[in-house]
Short mmCIF file of C-alpha atoms in Angstrom, two decimals:
data_model
loop_
_atom_site.label_atom_id
_atom_site.label_comp_id
_atom_site.label_asym_id
_atom_site.label_seq_id
_atom_site.Cartn_x
_atom_site.Cartn_y
_atom_site.Cartn_z
CA MET F 261 8.50 1.51 35.85
CA ALA F 262 5.02 0.73 34.54
CA GLY F 263 5.87 2.74 31.44
CA VAL F 264 9.00 0.66 30.83
CA THR F 265 6.99 -2.54 31.22
CA PHE F 266 4.42 -1.32 28.67
CA VAL F 267 7.12 -0.36 26.16
CA ARG F 268 8.82 -3.75 26.48
CA ALA F 269 5.49 -5.54 26.08
CA ALA F 270 4.69 -3.52 22.95
CA ILE F 271 8.08 -4.29 21.44
CA THR F 272 7.70 -7.98 22.28
CA GLU F 273 4.23 -8.11 20.71
CA THR F 274 5.52 -6.52 17.52
CA ALA F 275 8.55 -8.83 17.43
CA GLU F 276 6.25 -11.84 17.74
CA LEU F 277 4.11 -10.55 14.88
CA LEU F 278 7.16 -10.02 12.67
CA ALA F 279 8.37 -13.55 13.42
CA ALA F 280 4.94 -14.90 12.46
CA MET F 281 5.05 -12.86 9.24
CA ALA F 282 8.50 -14.18 8.36
CA GLY F 283 7.20 -17.72 8.68
CA ASP F 284 4.01 -17.08 6.72
CA ASP F 285 4.70 -18.47 3.24
CA ALA F 286 1.42 -17.20 1.78
CA LEU F 287 2.04 -13.67 3.06
CA CYS F 288 5.59 -13.56 1.71
CA ALA F 289 4.48 -14.98 -1.64
CA ALA F 290 1.64 -12.45 -1.93
CA THR F 291 4.07 -9.62 -1.24
CA ALA F 292 6.48 -10.91 -3.88
CA ARG F 293 3.59 -11.10 -6.39
CA ALA F 294 2.64 -7.52 -5.54
CA VAL F 295 6.21 -6.43 -6.22
CA ASP F 296 6.17 -8.26 -9.56
CA ALA F 297 2.90 -6.54 -10.54
CA CYS F 298 4.35 -3.12 -9.72
CA ILE F 299 7.57 -3.84 -11.62
CA ALA F 300 5.60 -5.01 -14.67
CA ALA F 301 3.49 -1.84 -14.59
CA LEU F 302 6.49 0.48 -14.29
CA ARG F 303 8.39 -1.29 -17.07
CA THR F 304 5.48 -0.77 -19.48
CA GLY F 305 4.93 2.92 -18.71
CA GLY F 306 2.34 2.48 -15.95
CA LYS F 307 2.21 4.06 -12.52
CA ILE F 308 1.40 3.05 -8.96
CA MET F 309 -1.56 4.68 -7.21
CA LEU F 310 -2.05 4.28 -3.46
CA CYS F 311 -4.94 5.03 -1.12
CA GLY F 312 -6.11 4.54 2.45
CA ASN F 313 -7.59 6.40 5.43
CA GLY F 314 -5.93 7.72 8.58
CA GLY F 315 -2.75 5.76 9.30
CA SER F 316 -3.22 3.94 6.01
CA ALA F 317 -3.32 7.31 4.23
CA ALA F 318 0.01 8.07 5.87
CA ASP F 319 1.37 4.75 4.55
CA ALA F 320 0.12 5.59 1.05
CA GLN F 321 1.92 8.93 1.14
CA HIS F 322 5.04 7.42 2.72
CA TRP F 323 5.43 4.68 0.11
CA ALA F 324 4.69 7.04 -2.79
CA GLY F 325 7.36 9.36 -1.44
CA GLU F 326 9.90 6.53 -1.25
CA LEU F 327 9.24 5.66 -4.90
CA VAL F 328 9.09 9.18 -6.36
CA SER F 329 12.12 10.42 -4.42
CA ARG F 330 14.48 7.63 -3.34
CA PHE F 331 14.58 4.75 -0.89
CA CYS F 332 17.88 2.93 -0.38
CA TYR F 333 20.00 4.89 -2.88
CA ASP F 334 19.93 7.64 -5.49
CA ARG F 335 18.28 6.81 -8.83
CA PRO F 336 15.65 8.37 -11.14
CA GLY F 337 12.17 8.86 -9.69
CA LEU F 338 9.44 6.27 -10.14
CA PRO F 339 5.84 7.25 -11.00
CA ALA F 340 3.69 6.81 -7.90
CA ILE F 341 0.88 8.94 -6.53
CA ALA F 342 -0.96 8.89 -3.22
CA LEU F 343 -4.64 9.64 -3.79
CA THR F 344 -4.85 11.02 -0.24
CA THR F 345 -2.99 14.31 -0.54
CA ASP F 346 -4.78 16.94 -2.67
CA SER F 347 -7.13 18.77 -0.31
CA SER F 348 -8.98 20.57 -3.12
CA ILE F 349 -9.67 17.34 -5.01
CA LEU F 350 -10.62 15.45 -1.85
CA THR F 351 -13.00 18.13 -0.59
CA ALA F 352 -14.54 18.63 -4.03
CA ILE F 353 -15.24 14.92 -4.43
CA GLY F 354 -16.46 14.61 -0.84
CA ASN F 355 -18.78 17.58 -1.29
CA ASP F 356 -20.09 16.63 -4.73
CA TYR F 357 -20.20 12.84 -4.54
CA GLY F 358 -19.66 11.84 -0.90
CA ASN F 359 -16.65 10.47 0.96
CA ASP F 360 -17.21 6.96 -0.34
CA ARG F 361 -16.12 8.23 -3.78
CA LEU F 362 -12.92 10.01 -2.64
CA PHE F 363 -10.54 7.51 -4.21
CA ALA F 364 -12.71 5.87 -6.87
CA ARG F 365 -13.24 9.19 -8.64
CA GLN F 366 -9.49 9.74 -8.80
CA VAL F 367 -8.90 6.21 -10.10
CA GLU F 368 -11.48 6.89 -12.81
CA ALA F 369 -9.81 10.19 -13.71
CA LEU F 370 -6.14 9.26 -13.44
CA GLY F 371 -5.90 5.49 -13.79
CA THR F 372 -5.23 3.66 -17.02
CA ARG F 373 -4.88 0.02 -17.96
CA GLY F 374 -1.40 -1.13 -16.99
CA ASP F 375 -1.34 0.79 -13.71
CA VAL F 376 -1.44 -0.72 -10.22
CA LEU F 377 -3.67 0.41 -7.35
CA ILE F 378 -2.38 -0.34 -3.86
CA ALA F 379 -5.34 -0.07 -1.48
CA ILE F 380 -4.72 -0.08 2.28
CA SER F 381 -7.36 -0.82 4.94
CA THR F 382 -6.62 -2.53 8.24
CA SER F 383 -10.22 -3.80 8.47
CA GLY F 384 -10.60 -4.51 4.77
CA ASN F 385 -14.00 -2.81 4.89
CA SER F 386 -13.35 0.91 4.33
CA PRO F 387 -16.09 1.92 1.86
CA ASN F 388 -13.97 4.43 -0.08
CA VAL F 389 -11.08 1.99 -0.39
CA LEU F 390 -13.38 -0.79 -1.60
CA ALA F 391 -14.96 1.60 -4.12
CA ALA F 392 -11.47 2.42 -5.41
CA LEU F 393 -10.75 -1.28 -5.90
CA GLU F 394 -14.02 -1.66 -7.81
CA ALA F 395 -13.19 1.36 -10.00
CA ALA F 396 -9.74 -0.05 -10.73
CA ARG F 397 -11.17 -3.42 -11.74
CA ALA F 398 -13.59 -1.68 -14.10
CA LYS F 399 -10.60 -0.10 -15.84
CA ASP F 400 -8.51 -3.30 -15.92
CA ILE F 401 -6.05 -1.87 -13.40
CA ALA F 402 -4.20 -4.41 -11.25
CA THR F 403 -5.23 -4.27 -7.60
CA VAL F 404 -3.17 -4.98 -4.48
CA GLY F 405 -4.86 -4.94 -1.09
CA PHE F 406 -3.10 -4.50 2.26
CA THR F 407 -5.26 -5.52 5.21
CA GLY F 408 -5.38 -7.62 8.38
CA ARG F 409 -6.04 -11.24 9.21
CA ASP F 410 -9.82 -11.16 8.66
CA GLY F 411 -9.53 -9.15 5.44
CA GLY F 412 -13.14 -8.03 5.33
CA ARG F 413 -14.35 -7.54 1.75
CA MET F 414 -10.92 -6.65 0.44
CA PRO F 415 -9.65 -10.12 -0.65
CA ALA F 416 -12.57 -10.58 -3.04
CA LEU F 417 -11.81 -7.24 -4.73
CA SER F 418 -8.02 -7.56 -4.90
CA ASP F 419 -5.96 -9.41 -7.49
CA ILE F 420 -3.36 -9.83 -4.74
CA CYS F 421 -4.25 -9.45 -1.07
CA ILE F 422 -1.63 -9.08 1.65
CA GLN F 423 -3.16 -9.98 5.01
CA ILE F 424 -1.15 -9.30 8.16
CA PRO F 425 -1.80 -12.18 10.62
CA SER F 426 -3.22 -9.98 13.38
CA GLY F 427 -6.54 -8.51 14.46
CA SER F 428 -4.93 -5.51 16.20
CA THR F 429 -4.98 -2.29 14.20
CA PRO F 430 -1.61 -1.03 15.51
CA ARG F 431 0.06 -4.39 14.82
CA ILE F 432 -1.50 -4.56 11.33
CA GLN F 433 -0.16 -1.07 10.60
CA GLU F 434 3.31 -2.09 11.79
CA GLY F 435 3.19 -5.15 9.54
CA HIS F 436 2.12 -3.01 6.61
CA GLU F 437 5.04 -0.70 7.19
CA VAL F 438 7.58 -3.52 7.08
CA LEU F 439 6.13 -4.97 3.88
CA GLY F 440 5.70 -1.53 2.32
CA HIS F 441 9.40 -0.90 2.84
CA ALA F 442 10.23 -4.31 1.35
CA LEU F 443 8.02 -3.51 -1.64
CA CYS F 444 9.75 -0.16 -2.23
CA ALA F 445 13.21 -1.68 -1.87
CA MET F 446 12.53 -4.52 -4.30
CA ILE F 447 10.90 -2.24 -6.89
CA GLU F 448 13.81 0.18 -6.70
CA ALA F 449 16.39 -2.60 -7.07
CA ALA F 450 14.58 -4.18 -10.02
CA ILE F 451 13.96 -1.01 -12.04
CA PHE F 452 17.24 0.74 -11.22
CA PRO F 453 19.80 -1.86 -10.07
CA ARG F 454 22.53 -0.35 -7.94
CA GLN F 455 25.76 -0.09 -9.93
CA THR F 456 28.76 -1.58 -8.20
CA VAL F 457 32.34 -0.69 -9.03
#
């Protein structure tokens, strides 16, 4: 029964976080601004780049997949790329320049003005994520940070910073997932509105 108690407690903790997020006007407004930035980029021929480490790398790949393939319904693909997936590029950059340059080097190579970089770090202090934000700013690429309550160095380097009101890494990741899905759904609906008969 201890296992059941733990599961219920985990669900309750997440539910409480989601309720706090729903009532957080600044968080919801920042997410809406991030959506607007992505829509503006896509409508002018730009793309969305995403990066993060560990679970945040998984989020980057997940959200890119939802945009390139489909999310709520069938429609043409949207240009998004996770900078976390090419093992040859990642190991080459890590070997030649160090892990702190994993994402920045790709932003320098692939990013252009009019794109958006979505950078994900629960602590807000991941060196390679921060370096990517700096590289994006140098190229006049819009930057969106996803982080936790404290934010670390990320808010100062992000045009828009989405800070989940928690200090717990698992809860921050769960909050990111909810808002990442909202972001994908709103982008999809804006660029390719569902046709009703």
